[in-house]
Coordinates of C-alpha atoms and ligand atoms in Angstrom, one line a residue:
X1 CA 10.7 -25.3 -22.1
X2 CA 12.4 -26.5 -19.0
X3 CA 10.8 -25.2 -15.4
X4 CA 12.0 -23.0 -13.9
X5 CA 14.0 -23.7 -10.9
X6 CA 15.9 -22.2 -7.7
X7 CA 19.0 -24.4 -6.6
X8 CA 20.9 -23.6 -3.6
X9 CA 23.7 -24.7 -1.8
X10 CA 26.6 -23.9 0.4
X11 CA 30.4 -23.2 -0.6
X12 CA 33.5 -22.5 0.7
X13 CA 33.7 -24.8 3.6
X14 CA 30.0 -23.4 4.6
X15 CA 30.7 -19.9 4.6
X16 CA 28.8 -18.9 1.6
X17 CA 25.5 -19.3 0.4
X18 CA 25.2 -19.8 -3.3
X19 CA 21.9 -19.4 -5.1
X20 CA 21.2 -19.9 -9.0
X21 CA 18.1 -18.8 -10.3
X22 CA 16.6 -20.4 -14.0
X23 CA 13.7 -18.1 -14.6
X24 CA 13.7 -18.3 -18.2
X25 CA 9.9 -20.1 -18.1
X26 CA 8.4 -17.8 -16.1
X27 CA 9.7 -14.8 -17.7
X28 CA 8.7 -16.3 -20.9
X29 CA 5.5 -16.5 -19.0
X30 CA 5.2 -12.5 -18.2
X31 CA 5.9 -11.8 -22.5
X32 CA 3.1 -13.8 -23.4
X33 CA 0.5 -11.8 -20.4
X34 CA 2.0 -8.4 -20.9
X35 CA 3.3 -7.9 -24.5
X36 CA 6.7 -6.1 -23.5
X37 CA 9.1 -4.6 -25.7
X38 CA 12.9 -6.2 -25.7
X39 CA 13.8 -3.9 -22.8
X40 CA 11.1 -4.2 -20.8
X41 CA 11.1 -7.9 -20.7
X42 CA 14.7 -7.7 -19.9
X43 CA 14.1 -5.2 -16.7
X44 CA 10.9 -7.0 -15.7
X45 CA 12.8 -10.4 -15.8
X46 CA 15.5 -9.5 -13.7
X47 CA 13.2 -7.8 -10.9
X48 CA 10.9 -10.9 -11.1
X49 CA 14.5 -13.2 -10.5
X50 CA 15.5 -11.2 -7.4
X51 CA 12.1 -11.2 -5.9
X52 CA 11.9 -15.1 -6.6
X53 CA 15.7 -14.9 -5.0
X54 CA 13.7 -13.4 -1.8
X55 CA 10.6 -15.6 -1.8
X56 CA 12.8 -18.4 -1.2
X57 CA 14.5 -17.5 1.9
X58 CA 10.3 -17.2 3.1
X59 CA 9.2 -19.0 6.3
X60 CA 6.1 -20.2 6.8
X61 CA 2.6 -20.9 4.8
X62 CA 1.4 -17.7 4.5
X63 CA 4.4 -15.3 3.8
X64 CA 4.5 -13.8 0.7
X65 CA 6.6 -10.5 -0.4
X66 CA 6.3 -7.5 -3.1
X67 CA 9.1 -5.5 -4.6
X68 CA 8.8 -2.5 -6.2
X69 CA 11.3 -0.3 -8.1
X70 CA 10.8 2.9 -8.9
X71 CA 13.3 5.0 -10.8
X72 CA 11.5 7.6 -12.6
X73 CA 12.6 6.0 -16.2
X74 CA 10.6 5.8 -19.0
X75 CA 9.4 2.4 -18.1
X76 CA 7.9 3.6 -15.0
X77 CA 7.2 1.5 -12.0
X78 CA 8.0 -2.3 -11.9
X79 CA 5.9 -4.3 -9.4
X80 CA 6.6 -8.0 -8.6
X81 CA 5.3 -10.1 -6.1
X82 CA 5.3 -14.1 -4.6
X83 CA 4.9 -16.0 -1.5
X84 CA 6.6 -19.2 -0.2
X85 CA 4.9 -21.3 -2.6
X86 CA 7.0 -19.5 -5.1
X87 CA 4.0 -18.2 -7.0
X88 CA 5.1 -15.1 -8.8
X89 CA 3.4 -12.7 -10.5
X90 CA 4.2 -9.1 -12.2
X91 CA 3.8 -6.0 -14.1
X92 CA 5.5 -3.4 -15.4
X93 CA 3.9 0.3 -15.8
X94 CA 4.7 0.7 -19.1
X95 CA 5.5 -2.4 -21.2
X96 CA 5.2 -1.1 -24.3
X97 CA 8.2 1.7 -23.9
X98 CA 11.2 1.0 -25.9
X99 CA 14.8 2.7 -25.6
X100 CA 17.9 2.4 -28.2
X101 CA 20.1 -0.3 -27.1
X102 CA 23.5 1.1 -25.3
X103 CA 26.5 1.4 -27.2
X104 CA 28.0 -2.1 -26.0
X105 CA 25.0 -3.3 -27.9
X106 CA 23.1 -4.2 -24.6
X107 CA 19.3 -3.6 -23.4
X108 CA 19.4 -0.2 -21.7
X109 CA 18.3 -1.4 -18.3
X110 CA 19.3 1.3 -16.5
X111 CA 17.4 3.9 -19.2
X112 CA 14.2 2.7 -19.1
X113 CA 14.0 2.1 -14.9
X114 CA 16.5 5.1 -14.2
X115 CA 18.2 5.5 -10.9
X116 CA 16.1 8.3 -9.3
X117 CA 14.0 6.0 -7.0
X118 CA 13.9 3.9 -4.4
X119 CA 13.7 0.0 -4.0
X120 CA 11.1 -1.2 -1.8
X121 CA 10.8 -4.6 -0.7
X122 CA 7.4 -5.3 1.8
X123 CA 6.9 -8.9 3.4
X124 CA 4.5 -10.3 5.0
X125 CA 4.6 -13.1 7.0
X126 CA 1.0 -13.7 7.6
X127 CA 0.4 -11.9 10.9
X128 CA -0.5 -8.7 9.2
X129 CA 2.4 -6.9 10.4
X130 CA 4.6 -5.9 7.1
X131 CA 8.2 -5.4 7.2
X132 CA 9.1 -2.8 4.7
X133 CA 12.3 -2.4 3.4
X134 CA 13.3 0.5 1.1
X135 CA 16.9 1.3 -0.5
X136 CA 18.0 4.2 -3.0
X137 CA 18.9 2.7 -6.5
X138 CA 22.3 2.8 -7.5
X139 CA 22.4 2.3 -11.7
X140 CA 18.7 1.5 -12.6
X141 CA 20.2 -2.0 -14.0
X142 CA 19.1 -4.1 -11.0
X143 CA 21.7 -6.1 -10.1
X144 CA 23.7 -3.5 -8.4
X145 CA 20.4 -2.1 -6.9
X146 CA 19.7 -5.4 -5.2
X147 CA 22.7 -5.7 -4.1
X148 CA 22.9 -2.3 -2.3
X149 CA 18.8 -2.9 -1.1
X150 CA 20.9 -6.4 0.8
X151 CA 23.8 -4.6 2.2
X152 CA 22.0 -1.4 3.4
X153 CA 18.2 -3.1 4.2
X154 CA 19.4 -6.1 5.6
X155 CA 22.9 -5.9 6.7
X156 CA 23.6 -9.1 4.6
X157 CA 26.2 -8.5 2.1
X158 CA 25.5 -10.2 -1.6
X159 CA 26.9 -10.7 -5.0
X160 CA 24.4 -10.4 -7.2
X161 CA 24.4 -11.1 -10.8
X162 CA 21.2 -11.2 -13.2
X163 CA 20.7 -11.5 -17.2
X164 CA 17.6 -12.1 -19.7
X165 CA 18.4 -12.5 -23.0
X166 CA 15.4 -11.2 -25.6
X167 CA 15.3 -12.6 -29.3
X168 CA 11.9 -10.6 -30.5
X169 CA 9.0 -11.9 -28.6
X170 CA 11.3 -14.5 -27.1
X171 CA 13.2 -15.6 -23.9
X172 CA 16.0 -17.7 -24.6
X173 CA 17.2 -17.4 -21.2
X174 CA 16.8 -15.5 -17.9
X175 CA 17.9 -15.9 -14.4
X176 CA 20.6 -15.2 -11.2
X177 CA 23.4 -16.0 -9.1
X178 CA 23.5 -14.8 -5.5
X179 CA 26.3 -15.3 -3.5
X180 CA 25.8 -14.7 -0.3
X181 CA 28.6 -15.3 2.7
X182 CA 26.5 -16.3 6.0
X183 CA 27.2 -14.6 9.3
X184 CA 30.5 -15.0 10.8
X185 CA 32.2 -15.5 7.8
X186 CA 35.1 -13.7 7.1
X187 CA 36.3 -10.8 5.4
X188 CA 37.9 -12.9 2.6
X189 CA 34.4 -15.1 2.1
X190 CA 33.0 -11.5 0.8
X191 CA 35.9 -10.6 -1.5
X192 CA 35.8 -14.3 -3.1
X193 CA 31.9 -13.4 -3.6
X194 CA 32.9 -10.3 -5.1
X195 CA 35.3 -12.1 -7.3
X196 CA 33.3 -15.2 -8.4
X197 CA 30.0 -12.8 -9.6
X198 CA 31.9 -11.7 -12.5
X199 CA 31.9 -14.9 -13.9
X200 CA 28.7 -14.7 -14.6
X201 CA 28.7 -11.5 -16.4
X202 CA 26.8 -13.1 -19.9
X203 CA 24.5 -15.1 -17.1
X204 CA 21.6 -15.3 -19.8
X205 CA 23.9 -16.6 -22.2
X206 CA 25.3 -19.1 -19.5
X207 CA 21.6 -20.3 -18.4
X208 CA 20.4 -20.3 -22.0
X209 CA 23.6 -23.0 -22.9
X210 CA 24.0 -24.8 -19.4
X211 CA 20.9 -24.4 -17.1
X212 CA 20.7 -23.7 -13.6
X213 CA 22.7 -26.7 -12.9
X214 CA 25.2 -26.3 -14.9
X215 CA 26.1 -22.4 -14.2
X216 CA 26.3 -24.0 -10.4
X217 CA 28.7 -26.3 -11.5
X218 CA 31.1 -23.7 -12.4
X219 CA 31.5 -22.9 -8.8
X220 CA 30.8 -26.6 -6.9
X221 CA 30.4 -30.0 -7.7
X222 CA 28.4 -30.7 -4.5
X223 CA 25.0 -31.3 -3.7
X224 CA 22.7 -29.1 -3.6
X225 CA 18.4 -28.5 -3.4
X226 CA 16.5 -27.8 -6.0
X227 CA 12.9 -25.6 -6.0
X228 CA 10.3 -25.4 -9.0
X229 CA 8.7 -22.0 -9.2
X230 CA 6.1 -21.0 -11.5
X231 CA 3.9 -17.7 -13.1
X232 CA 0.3 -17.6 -10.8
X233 CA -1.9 -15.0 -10.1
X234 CA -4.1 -14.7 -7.1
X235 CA -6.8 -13.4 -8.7
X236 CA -10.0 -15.1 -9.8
X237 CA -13.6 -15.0 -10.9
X238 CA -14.7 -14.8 -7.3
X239 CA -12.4 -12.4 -6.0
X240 CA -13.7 -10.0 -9.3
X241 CA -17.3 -10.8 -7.7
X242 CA -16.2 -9.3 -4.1
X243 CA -14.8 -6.1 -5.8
X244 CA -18.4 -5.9 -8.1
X245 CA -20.2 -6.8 -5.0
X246 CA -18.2 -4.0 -2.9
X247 CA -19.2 -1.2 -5.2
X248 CA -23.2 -1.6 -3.8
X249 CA -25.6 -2.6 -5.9
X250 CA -26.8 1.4 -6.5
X251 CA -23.2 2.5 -7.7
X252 CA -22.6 -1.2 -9.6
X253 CA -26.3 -0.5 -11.6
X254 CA -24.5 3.1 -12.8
X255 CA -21.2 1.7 -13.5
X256 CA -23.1 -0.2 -15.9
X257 CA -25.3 2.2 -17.0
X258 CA -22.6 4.5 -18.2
X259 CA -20.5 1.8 -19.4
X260 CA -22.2 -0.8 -20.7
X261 CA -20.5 -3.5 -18.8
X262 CA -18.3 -3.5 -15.3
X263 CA -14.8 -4.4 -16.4
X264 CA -12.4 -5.5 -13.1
X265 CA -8.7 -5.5 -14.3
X266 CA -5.5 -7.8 -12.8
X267 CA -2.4 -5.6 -13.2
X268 CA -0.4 -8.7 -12.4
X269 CA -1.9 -11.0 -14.8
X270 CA -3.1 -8.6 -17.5
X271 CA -7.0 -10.6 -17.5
X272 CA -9.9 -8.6 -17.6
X273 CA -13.2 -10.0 -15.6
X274 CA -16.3 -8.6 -16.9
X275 CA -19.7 -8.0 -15.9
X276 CA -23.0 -7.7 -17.8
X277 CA -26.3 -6.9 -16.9
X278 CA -27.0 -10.7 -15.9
X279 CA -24.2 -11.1 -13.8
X280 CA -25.2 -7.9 -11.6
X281 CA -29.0 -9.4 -11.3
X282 CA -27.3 -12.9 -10.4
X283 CA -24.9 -10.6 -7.4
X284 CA -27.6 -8.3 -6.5
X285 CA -30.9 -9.2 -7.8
X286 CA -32.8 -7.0 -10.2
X287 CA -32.4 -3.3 -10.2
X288 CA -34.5 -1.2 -7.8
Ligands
ZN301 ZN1 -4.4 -11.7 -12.0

């Protein structure tokens, strides 16, 4: 499968930024962790797209960024989050829930996120000092909701469109266009926006058949730049070890005691680290 891959460059005369988003590998990616259903797959794909969509606008080493959307559907929460290297990583509350497909045949989006919730975007820059973002979702189908979170959070107008298509356990295609006009431009640069996104409304379909660079060609023939991105987790062995080590090595012997083993579980990744009796003596020494 080819990577996946952010291209973006300016149209219009430089009055809009256009971005196009192949996340088909790294969607493909968050199936084979987390096991979804159709419909999950499809909603986690298209949050995991925008957030990549937001890494990439990241300054400096150390940034990084989380989205969460919260709609009250039977999906529950979906969490997403990356950093400037474009490491992204995910998970969705419940991945297992399923929903009949709408009537036009689609994934119920909207159904299994619902639109009773809140977007909220928090980025970090590496100071310490979080800039949270929140907006109220608008259909539950993400797109739209992005869109509003842009225009409402940030005061930067976008046309957002965003597609993964499922085939059982598999992604044949997933990604975005964002077409942004830059400040200054006028009210015509946001109407054309408006205009070009509906192009784009089988965008799975489109990315699946042409790739990244060929959905950009459908708007420009110029140059643009071109981003890989990739599934990574932060977690690790070692960071499992701190979390062992920062239970104590009174309440880690219990833990054990009661359980057999300590298990230390990566939402984002779906791994499970775990701990027996000689890994605690190896932490802690033997037991008092
Ligand atoms: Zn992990």
């Amino acid at each position: 499968m080819r990577k996946s891959m952010i291209l973006k460059t300016l149209i219009c005369g430089g009055s809009v930024s256009l971005t196009v988003i192949d996340s088909t590998a790294v969607v493909a990616e968050g199936m084979r962790r987390h096991h979804f259903s159709a419909v999950a797959a499809a909603a986690f794909g298209r949050t995991l797209t925008a957030c990549a969509y937001l890494c990439s606008w990241l300054k400096g080493e150390k940034s990084s960024l989380a989205v969460t959307v919260n709609g009250g559907g039977v999906g529950g929460k979906i969490c997403v989050a990356g950093d400037s290297f474009l490491r992204m990583r995910g998970f969705v509350e419940h991945p297992d829930a399923e929903l009949p497909p709408r009537q036009d045949g689609k994934l119920d989006v909207g159904g299994f996120v619902g639109k009773d919730g809140t977007i909220t975007v928090v980025a970090d820059d590496g100071t310490g000092i979080p800039f949270t973002g929140t907006s109220e979702l608008v259909s539950g189908e993400i797109a739209e909701d992005f869109s509003a979170y842009f225009l409402t959070s940030e005061q930067r107008p976008t046309a957002v469109a965003l597609g993964v298509r499922v085939k059982g356990t598999q992604i044949l295609g997933a990604g975005g266009v964002f077409l942004q006009p830059l400040p200054g431009a006028g009210e015509e640069a946001f109407s054309y926006c408006e205009e070009q996104v509906g192009l784009f409304r089988n965008l799975s379909s489109l990315i699946e058949e042409k790739g990244a660079d060929g959905v950009l060609r459908m708007l420009t023939d110029g140059a643009y730049t071109e981003r890989d991105f990739s599934y990574r987790c932060h977690c690790s062995a070692k960071r499992a070890e701190s979390a062992v080590l920062s239970l104590g090595k009174q309440d880690a012997y219990a833990l054990l005691k009661e359980q057999g083993k300590i298990s230390v579980h990566c939402h984002y990744c779906n791994t499970d680290y775990t701990f027996s009796k000689e890994d605690l003596k190896r932490l802690f020494g033997e037991e008092a």
